[in-house]
Coordinates of C-alpha atoms in Angstrom, one line a residue:
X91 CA 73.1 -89.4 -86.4
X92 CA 72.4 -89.9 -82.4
X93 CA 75.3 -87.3 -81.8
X94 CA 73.6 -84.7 -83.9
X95 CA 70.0 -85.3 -82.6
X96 CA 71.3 -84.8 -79.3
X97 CA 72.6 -81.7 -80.1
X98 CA 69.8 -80.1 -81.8
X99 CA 67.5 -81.5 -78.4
X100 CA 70.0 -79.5 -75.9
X101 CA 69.9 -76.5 -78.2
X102 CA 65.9 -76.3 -78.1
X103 CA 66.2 -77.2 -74.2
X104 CA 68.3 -73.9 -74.0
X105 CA 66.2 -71.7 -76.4
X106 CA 63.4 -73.0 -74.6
X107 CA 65.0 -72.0 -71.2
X108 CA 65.5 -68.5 -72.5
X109 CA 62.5 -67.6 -73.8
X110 CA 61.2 -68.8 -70.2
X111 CA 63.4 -66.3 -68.7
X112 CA 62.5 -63.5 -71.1
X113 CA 58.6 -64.3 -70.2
X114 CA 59.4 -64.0 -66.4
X115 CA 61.6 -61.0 -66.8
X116 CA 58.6 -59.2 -68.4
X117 CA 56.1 -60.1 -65.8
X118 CA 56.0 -56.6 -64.5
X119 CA 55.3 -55.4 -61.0
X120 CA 53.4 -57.3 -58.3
X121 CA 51.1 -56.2 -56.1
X122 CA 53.2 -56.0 -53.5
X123 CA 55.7 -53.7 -55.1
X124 CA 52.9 -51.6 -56.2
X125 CA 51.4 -50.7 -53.1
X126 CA 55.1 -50.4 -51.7
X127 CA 56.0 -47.5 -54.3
X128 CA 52.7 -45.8 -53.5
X129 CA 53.3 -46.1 -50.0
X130 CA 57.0 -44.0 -50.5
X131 CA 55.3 -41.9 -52.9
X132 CA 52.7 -40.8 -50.1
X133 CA 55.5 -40.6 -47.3
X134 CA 57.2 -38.5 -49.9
X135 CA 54.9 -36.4 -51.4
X136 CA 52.7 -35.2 -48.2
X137 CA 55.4 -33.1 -46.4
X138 CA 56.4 -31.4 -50.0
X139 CA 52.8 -30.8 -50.3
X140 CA 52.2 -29.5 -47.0
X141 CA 55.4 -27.4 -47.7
X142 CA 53.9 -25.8 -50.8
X143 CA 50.6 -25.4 -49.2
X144 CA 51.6 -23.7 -46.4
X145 CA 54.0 -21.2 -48.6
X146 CA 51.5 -20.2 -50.2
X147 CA 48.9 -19.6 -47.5
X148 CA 52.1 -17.5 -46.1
X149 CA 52.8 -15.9 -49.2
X150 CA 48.6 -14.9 -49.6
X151 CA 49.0 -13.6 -46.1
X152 CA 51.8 -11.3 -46.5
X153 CA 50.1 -9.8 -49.6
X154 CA 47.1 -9.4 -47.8
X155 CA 49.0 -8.1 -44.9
X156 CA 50.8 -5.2 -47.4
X157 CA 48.0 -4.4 -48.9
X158 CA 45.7 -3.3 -45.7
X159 CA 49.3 -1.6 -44.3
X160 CA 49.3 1.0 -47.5
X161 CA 45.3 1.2 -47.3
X162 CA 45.6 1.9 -43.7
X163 CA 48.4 4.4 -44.0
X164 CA 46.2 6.2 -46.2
X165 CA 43.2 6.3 -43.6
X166 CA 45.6 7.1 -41.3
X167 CA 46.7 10.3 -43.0
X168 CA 43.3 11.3 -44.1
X169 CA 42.3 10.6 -40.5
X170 CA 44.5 13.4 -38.8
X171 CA 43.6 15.6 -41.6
X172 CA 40.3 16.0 -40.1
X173 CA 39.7 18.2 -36.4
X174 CA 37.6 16.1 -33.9
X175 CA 34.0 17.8 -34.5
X176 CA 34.4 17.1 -38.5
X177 CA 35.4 13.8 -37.3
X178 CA 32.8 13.7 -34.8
X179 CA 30.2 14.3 -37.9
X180 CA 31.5 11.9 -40.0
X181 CA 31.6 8.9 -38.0
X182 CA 28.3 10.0 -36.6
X183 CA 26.6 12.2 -39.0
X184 CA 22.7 12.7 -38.2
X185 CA 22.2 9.2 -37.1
X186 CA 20.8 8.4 -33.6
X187 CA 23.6 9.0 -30.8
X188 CA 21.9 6.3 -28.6
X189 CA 21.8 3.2 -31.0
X190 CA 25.3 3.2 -31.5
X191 CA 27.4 4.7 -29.2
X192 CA 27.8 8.1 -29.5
X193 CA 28.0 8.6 -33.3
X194 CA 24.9 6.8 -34.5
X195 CA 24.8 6.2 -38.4
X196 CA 24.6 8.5 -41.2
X197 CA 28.3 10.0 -41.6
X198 CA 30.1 10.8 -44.8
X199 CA 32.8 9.4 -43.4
X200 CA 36.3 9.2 -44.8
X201 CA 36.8 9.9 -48.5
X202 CA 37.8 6.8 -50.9
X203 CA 36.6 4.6 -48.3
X204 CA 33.4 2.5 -48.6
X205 CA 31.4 -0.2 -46.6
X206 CA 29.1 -3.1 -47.4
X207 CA 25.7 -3.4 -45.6
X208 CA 26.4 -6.7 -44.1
X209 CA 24.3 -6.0 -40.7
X210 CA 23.5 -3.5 -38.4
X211 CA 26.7 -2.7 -37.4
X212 CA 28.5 -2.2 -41.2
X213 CA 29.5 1.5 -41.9
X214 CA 30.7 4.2 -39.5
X215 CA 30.4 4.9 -35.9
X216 CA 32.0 6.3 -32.8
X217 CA 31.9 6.2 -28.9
X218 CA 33.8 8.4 -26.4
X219 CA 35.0 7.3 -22.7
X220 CA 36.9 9.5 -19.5
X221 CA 40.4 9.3 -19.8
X222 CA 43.6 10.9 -17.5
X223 CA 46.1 12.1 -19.1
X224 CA 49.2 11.5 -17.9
X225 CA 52.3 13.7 -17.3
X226 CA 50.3 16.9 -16.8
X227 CA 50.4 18.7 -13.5
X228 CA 47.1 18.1 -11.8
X229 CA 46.4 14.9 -13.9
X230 CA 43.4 16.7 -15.9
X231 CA 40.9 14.5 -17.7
X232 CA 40.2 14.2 -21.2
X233 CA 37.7 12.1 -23.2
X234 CA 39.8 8.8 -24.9
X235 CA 37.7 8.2 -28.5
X236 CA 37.2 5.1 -30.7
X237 CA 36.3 5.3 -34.4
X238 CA 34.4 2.3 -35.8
X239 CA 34.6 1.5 -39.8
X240 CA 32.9 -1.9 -39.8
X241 CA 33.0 -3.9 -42.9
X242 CA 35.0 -1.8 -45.0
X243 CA 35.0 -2.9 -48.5
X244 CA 39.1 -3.2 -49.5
X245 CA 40.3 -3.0 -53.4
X246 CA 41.2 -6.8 -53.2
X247 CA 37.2 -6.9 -52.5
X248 CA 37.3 -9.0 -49.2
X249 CA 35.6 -7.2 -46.1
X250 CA 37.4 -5.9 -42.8
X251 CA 36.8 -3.9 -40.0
X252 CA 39.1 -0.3 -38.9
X253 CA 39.4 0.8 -35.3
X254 CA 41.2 3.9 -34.6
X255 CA 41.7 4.8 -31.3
X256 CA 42.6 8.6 -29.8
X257 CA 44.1 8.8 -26.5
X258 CA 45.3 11.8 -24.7
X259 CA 48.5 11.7 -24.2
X260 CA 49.4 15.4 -23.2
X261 CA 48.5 18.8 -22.9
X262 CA 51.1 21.3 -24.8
X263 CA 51.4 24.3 -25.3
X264 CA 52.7 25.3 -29.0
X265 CA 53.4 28.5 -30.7
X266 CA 51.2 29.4 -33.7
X267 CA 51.3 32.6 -35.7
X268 CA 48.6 35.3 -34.7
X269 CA 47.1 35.7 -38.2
X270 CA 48.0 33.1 -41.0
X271 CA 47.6 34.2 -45.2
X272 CA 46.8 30.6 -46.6
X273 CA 47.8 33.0 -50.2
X274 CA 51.1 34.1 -48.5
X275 CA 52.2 31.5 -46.3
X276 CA 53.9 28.2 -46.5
X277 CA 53.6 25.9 -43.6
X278 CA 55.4 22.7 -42.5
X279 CA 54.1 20.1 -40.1
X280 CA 56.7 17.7 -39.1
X281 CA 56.2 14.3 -38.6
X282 CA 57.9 12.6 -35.5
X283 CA 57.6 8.9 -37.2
X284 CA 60.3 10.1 -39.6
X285 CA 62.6 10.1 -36.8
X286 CA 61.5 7.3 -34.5
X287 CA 61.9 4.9 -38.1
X288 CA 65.3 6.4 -39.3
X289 CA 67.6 4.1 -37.5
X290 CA 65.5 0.9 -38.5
X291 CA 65.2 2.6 -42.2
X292 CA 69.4 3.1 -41.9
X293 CA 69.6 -0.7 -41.6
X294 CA 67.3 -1.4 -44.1
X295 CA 69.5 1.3 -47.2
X296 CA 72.4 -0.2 -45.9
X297 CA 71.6 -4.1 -46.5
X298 CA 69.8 -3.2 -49.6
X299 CA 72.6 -1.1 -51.1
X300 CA 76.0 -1.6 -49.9
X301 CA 76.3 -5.3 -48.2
X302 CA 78.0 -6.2 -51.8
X303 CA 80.5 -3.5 -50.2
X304 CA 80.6 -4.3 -46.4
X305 CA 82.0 -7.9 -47.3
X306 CA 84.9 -6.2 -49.7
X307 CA 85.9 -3.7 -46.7
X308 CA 86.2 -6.7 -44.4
X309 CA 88.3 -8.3 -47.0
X310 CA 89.2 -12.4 -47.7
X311 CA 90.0 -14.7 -44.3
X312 CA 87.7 -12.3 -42.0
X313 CA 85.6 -13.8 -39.5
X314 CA 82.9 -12.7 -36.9
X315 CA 81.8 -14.4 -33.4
X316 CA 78.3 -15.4 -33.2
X317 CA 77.4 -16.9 -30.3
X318 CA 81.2 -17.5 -28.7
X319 CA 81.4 -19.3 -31.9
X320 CA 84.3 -17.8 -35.5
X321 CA 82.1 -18.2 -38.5
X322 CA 83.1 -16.2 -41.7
X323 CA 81.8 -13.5 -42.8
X324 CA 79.8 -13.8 -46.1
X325 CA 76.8 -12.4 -47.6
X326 CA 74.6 -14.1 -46.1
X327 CA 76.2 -13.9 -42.7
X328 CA 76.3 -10.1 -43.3
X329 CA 72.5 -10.1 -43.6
X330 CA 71.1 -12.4 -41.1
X331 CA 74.0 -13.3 -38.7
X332 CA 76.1 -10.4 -37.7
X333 CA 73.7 -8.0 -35.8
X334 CA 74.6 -4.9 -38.0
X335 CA 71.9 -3.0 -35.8
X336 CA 73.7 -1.7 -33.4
X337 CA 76.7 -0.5 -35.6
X338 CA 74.7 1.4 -38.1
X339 CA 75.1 5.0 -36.7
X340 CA 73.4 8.0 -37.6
X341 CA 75.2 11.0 -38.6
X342 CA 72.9 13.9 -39.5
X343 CA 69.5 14.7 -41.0
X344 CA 68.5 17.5 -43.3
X345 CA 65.3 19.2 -43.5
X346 CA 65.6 21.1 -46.7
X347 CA 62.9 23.3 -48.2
X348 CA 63.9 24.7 -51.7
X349 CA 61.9 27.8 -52.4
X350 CA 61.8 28.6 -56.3
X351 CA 60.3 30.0 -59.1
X352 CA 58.7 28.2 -61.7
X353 CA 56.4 29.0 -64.4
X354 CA 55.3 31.9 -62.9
X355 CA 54.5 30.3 -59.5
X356 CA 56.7 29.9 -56.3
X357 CA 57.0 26.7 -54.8
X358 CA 58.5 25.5 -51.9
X359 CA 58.8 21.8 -51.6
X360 CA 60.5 19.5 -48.8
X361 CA 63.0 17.1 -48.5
X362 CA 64.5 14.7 -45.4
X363 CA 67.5 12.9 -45.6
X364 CA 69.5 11.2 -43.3
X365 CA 73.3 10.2 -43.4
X366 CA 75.0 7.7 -41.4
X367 CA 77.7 5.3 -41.3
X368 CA 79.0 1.7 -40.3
X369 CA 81.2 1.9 -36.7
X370 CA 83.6 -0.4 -34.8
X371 CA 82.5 -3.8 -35.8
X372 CA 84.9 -6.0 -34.4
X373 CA 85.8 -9.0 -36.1
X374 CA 89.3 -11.5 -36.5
X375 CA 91.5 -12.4 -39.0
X376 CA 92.8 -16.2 -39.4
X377 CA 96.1 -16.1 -39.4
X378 CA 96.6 -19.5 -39.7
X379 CA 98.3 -22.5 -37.5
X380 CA 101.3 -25.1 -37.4
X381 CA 99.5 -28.4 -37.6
X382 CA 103.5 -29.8 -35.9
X383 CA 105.3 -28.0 -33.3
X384 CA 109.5 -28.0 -33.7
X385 CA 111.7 -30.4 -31.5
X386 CA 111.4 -28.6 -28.3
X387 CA 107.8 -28.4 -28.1
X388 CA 106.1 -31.1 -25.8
X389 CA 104.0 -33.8 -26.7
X390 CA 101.7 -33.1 -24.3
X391 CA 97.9 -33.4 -26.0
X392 CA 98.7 -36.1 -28.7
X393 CA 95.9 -38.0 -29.4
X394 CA 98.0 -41.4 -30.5
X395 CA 100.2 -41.8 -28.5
X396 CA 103.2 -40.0 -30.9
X397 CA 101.2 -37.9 -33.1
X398 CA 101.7 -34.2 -31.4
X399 CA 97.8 -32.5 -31.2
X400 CA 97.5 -29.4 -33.6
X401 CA 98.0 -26.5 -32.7
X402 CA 94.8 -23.8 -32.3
X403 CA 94.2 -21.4 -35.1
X404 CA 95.6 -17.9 -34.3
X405 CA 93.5 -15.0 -34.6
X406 CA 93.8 -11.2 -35.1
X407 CA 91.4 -9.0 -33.5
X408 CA 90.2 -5.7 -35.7
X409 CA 87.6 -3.0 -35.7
X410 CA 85.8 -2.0 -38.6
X411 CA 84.5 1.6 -39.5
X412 CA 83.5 2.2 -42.8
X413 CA 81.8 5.4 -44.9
X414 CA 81.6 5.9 -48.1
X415 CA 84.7 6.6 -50.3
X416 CA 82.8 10.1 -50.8
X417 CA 80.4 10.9 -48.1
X418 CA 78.5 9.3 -45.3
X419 CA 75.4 6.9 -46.4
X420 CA 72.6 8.5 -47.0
X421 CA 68.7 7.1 -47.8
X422 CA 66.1 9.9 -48.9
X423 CA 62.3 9.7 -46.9
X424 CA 59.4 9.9 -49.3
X425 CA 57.4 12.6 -47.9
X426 CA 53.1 12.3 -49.1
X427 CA 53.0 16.0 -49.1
X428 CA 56.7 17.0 -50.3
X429 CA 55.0 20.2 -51.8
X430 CA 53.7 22.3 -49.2
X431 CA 53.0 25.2 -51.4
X432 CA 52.1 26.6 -54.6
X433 CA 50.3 30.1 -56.0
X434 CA 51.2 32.7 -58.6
X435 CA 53.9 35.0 -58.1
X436 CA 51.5 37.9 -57.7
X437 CA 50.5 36.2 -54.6
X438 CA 53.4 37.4 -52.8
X439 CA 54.6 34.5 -51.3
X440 CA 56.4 36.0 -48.1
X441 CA 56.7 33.4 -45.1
X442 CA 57.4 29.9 -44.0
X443 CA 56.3 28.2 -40.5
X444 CA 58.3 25.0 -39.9
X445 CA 57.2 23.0 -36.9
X446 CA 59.3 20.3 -36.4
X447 CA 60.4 17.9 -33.8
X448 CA 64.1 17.7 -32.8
X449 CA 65.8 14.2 -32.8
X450 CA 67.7 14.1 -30.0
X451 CA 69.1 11.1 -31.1
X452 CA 71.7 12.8 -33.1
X453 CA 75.1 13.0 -30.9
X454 CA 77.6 15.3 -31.8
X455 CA 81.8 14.0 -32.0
X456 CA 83.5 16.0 -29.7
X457 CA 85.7 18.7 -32.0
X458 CA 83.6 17.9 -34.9
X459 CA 80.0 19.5 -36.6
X460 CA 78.7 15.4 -36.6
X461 CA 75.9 14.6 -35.3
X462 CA 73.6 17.5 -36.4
X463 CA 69.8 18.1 -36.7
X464 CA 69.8 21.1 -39.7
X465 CA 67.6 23.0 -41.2
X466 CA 68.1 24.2 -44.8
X467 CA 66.2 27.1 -46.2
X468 CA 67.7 27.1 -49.7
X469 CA 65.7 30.3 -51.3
X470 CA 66.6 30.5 -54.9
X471 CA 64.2 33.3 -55.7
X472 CA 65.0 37.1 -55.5
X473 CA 62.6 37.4 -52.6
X474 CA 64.4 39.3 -50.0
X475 CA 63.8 39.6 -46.2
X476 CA 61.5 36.1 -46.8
X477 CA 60.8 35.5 -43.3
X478 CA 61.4 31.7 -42.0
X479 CA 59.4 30.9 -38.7
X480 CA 61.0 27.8 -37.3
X481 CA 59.1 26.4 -34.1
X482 CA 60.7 23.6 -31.7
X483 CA 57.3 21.2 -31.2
X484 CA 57.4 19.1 -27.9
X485 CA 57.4 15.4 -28.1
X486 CA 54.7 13.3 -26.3
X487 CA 57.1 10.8 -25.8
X488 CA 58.9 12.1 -23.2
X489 CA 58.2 13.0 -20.0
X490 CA 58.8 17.0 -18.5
X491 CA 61.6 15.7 -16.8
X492 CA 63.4 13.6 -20.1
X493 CA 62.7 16.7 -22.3
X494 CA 64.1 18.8 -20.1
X495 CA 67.7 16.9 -20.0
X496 CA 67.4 16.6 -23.8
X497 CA 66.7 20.4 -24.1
X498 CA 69.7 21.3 -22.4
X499 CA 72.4 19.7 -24.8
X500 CA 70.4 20.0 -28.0
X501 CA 71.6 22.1 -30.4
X502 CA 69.7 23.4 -33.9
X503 CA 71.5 23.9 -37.4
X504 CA 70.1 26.3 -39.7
X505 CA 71.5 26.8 -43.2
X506 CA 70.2 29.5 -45.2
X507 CA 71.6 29.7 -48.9
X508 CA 70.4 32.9 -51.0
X509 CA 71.9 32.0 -54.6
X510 CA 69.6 34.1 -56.9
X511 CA 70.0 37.3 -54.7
X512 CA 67.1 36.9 -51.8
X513 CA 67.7 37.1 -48.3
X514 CA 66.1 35.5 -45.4
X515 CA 65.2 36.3 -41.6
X516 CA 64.8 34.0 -39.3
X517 CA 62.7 33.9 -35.9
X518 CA 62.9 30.7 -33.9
X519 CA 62.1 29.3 -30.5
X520 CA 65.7 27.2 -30.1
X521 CA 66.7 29.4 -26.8
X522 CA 63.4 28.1 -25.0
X523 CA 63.5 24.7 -23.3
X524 CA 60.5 23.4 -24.2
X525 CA 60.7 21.2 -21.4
X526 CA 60.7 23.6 -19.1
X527 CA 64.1 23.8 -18.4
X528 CA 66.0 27.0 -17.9
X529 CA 69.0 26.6 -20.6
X530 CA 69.8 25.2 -24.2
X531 CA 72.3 25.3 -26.2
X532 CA 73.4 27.9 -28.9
X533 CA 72.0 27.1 -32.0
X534 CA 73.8 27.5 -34.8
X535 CA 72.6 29.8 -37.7
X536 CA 74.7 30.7 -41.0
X537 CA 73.3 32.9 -43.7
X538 CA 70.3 34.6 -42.4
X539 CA 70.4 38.6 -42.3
X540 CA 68.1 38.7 -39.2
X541 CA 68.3 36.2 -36.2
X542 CA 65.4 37.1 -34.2
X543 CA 64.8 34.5 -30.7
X544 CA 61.9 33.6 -28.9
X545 CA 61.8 36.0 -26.3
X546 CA 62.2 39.1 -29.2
X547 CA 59.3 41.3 -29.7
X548 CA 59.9 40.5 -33.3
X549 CA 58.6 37.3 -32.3
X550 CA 55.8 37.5 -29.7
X551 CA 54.3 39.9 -31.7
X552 CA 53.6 37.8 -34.6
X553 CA 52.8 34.4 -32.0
X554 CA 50.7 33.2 -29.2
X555 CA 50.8 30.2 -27.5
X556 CA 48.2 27.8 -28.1
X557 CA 47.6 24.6 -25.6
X558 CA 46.3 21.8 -27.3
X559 CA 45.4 18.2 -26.3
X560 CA 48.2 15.4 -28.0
X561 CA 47.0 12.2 -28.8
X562 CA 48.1 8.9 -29.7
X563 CA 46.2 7.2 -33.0
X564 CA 46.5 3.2 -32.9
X565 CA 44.9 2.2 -35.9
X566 CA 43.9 -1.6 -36.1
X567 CA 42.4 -3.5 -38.9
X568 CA 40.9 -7.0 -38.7
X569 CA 39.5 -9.4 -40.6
X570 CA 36.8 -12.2 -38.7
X571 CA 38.2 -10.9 -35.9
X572 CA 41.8 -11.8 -36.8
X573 CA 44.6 -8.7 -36.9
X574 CA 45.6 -7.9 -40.1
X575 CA 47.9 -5.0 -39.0
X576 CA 48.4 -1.8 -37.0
X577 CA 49.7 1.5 -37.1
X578 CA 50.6 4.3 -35.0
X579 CA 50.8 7.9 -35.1
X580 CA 50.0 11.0 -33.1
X581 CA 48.1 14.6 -34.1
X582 CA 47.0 17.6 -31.8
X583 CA 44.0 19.0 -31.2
X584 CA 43.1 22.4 -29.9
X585 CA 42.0 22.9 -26.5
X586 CA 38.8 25.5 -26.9
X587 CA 39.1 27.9 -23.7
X588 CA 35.4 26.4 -23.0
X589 CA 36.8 23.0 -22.5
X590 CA 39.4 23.9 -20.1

């Protein structure tokens, strides 16, 4: 009877004991272990914050930051569509010239573009200052103009402030037709920005569109040195590691303008394109390495004694030049006004001035047409003897001396294609150096059943020279005083024989 009291005492100890155990085990967490998670949360949890914050104050920014580019862009076209004394009167309007600067208040001011009446300084004003121009024999002076759009009210609703500034940058002399028919006449005004961006916007198509490609022309095992280092080529590599820049090459660009009829209007609207292609990127192959040399290699470089050091990886050097399996690349500019004309066909549409700027960019392969600048009149109307007017315009860009070397070994492409029955004439000014040089090169024009050059009657007849004032437009937009963004551009102005 002892035996089994004894036993049932040691079996309540141990329940006992357990129970204990399960008490402590459910104690939960001290204070100590508290305040230690918090304190790894916080360590934790404030850079990830600050992460997030500051992503999306980026991300807020660069939306911002597109926006007022586009918004801009639009002032900036509107802007050159205006000749200084219309610009004069709506920065300036009726307002009081010596209040604020030169322009005083009271403008209309640009269309589509409002201010809020924050102070005295909100809406739209102007002030002129003396300015040389450089590159100009004689160094002549000119008046350099800012253009004030304070508190400009955006879409997003927020409040900024526009400067444009105009500075001379040259006196030219261009040719312009004696007597224009705004009913008959279709007329072109190139844009020099097309060409300055095409190499950057030739990067851009080609990592956008074909980098899927690139990496299956350099094939499996292929590897590029960055930075003295062999890293393989991947997509990722291809985008932000190889320095495609300088291998993306331009080939040509085409200026097309397809003249038709349609609905019982003619039309002629514009298009740009450029081609170019991917050249002599050099890269290696692996092709691999014996980890153990043969018998009667030495065991110099063993790093244990009896181990024999690998050997280096071997390596195939290559050069890579890829087009496409049917053409060059190609990438399409979006032009604002790709229509430059439109009127019924009892209008008798009968001309087309093109004033364009060379790119001189464009190199030409030896033996081969590469490398052009062309010009394509495709007339598919029965219009015949349509008469095309294409006009060389100087760049302010380059000095007399640049142009003139550039002059010399440029070389123009017209294409003229008559499929409906038309025919076209063409009168250009590609035998003048427009840099005042005293040769060029033959141009090259197919298709045309007149070919009439600058220095033709057929041409002075219809032309004069007109000298007009080139000037650079930086237009900046701010926000508190902190940039936003900027543009740039250029437009001309015409030098009144008063002025002179």
């Amino acid at each position: 009877m002892q035996t089994v009291r004894t036993e049932q005492r040691k079996m309540r100890e141990i329940r006992t004991g357990i129970c204990r155990k399960v008490q402590k085990d459910h104690r939960g967490m001290s204070l100590v272990e508290v305040i230690v998670a918090i304190t790894i949360l916080g360590i934790v949890a404030v850079p990830v914050l600050h992460s997030l914050t500051t992503a999306m104050v980026y991300n807020q920014k660069a939306r911002t930051r597109q926006e007022m580019t586009l918004t801009a862009e639009s002032i900036m076209e509107t802007f050159k569509g205006y000749d200084l004394p219309i610009l004069f009167e709506r920065f300036g309007g009726s307002g009081d010239a010596s209040k604020k600067g030169e322009g005083g208040k009271g403008g209309t001011g640009i269309e589509g573009i409002d201010f809020e009446t924050v102070d005295t300084d909100s809406g739209y004003r102007y002030k002129s200052e003396p300015f040389t121009i450089p590159y100009t024999a004689g160094a002549k002076t000119a008046k350099k103009y800012t253009f004030y759009i304070d508190d400009m009210k955006a879409d997003n609703g927020k409040l900024y402030d526009v400067t444009i500034t105009a500075e001379p940058n040259s006196i030219e002399d261009i040719m312009e037709p004696t007597q224009m028919e705004p009913t008959r006449d279709a007329v072109f005004l190139g844009n020099r920005d097309y060409d300055t961006q095409a190499h950057s916007k030739a990067v851009e198509d080609f990592l956008t569109n074909h980098k899927s490609d690139l990496l299956a022309e350099f094939g499996a095992n292929a590897y590029a040195d960055i930075g003295g280092e062999k890293q393989e080529i991947t997509a990722a590599l291809i985008e932000s590691g190889m320095s495609i820049e300088s291998y993306i090459k331009l080939d040509e660009k085409h200026l097309t303008f397809n003249i038709e009829e349609k609905d019982d209007n003619y039309e002629v609207n514009v298009e740009l394109e450029f081609t170019y292609h991917f050249a002599e990127y050099p890269y290696y192959v692996k092709k691999g390495h014996s980890s153990v040399p043969d018998e009667y290699e030495s065991m110099e470089g063993s790093t244990d004694g009896g181990t024999p050091a690998p050997k280096p990886d071997e390596w195939e050097s290559k050069s890579l030049t890829w087009n496409n399996s049917t053409n060059a690349f190609a990438y399409s500019v979006t032009l604002p006004d790709a229509q430059i004309y439109k009127n019924p066909v009892e209008a008798k549409l009968g001309r087309l001035f093109i004033y364009y700027y060379p790119n001189y960019n464009l190199k030409p392969e030896p033996g081969t047409d590469s490398g052009v600048d062309k010009i394509i009149i495709n007339n598919k109307t029965n219009i015949t003897k349509f008469q095309c007017y294409i006009l060389k315009q100087r760049t302010d860009a380059l000095s007399n001396n640049s142009l003139k070397t550039k002059e010399n070994g440029y070389k123009a492409y017209v294409e003229i294609k008559n499929p409906s029955g038309g025919s076209c004439e063409v009168f250009h000014n590609f035998k003048d150096n427009i840099g005042g040089g005293s040769s060029t090169t033959e141009p090259s024009i197919t298709g045309a059943v007149g070919d009439y050059s600058y220095a033709t009657p057929q041409l002075t007849t219809r032309f004069e020279k007109q000298e007009v004032l080139s000037y650079k437009l930086t237009l900046d937009v701010k926000q508190e005083g902190r940039p936003i963004t900027t543009i740039v551009s250029t437009m001309n102005e015409k030098i009144k024989k008063s002025e002179e």
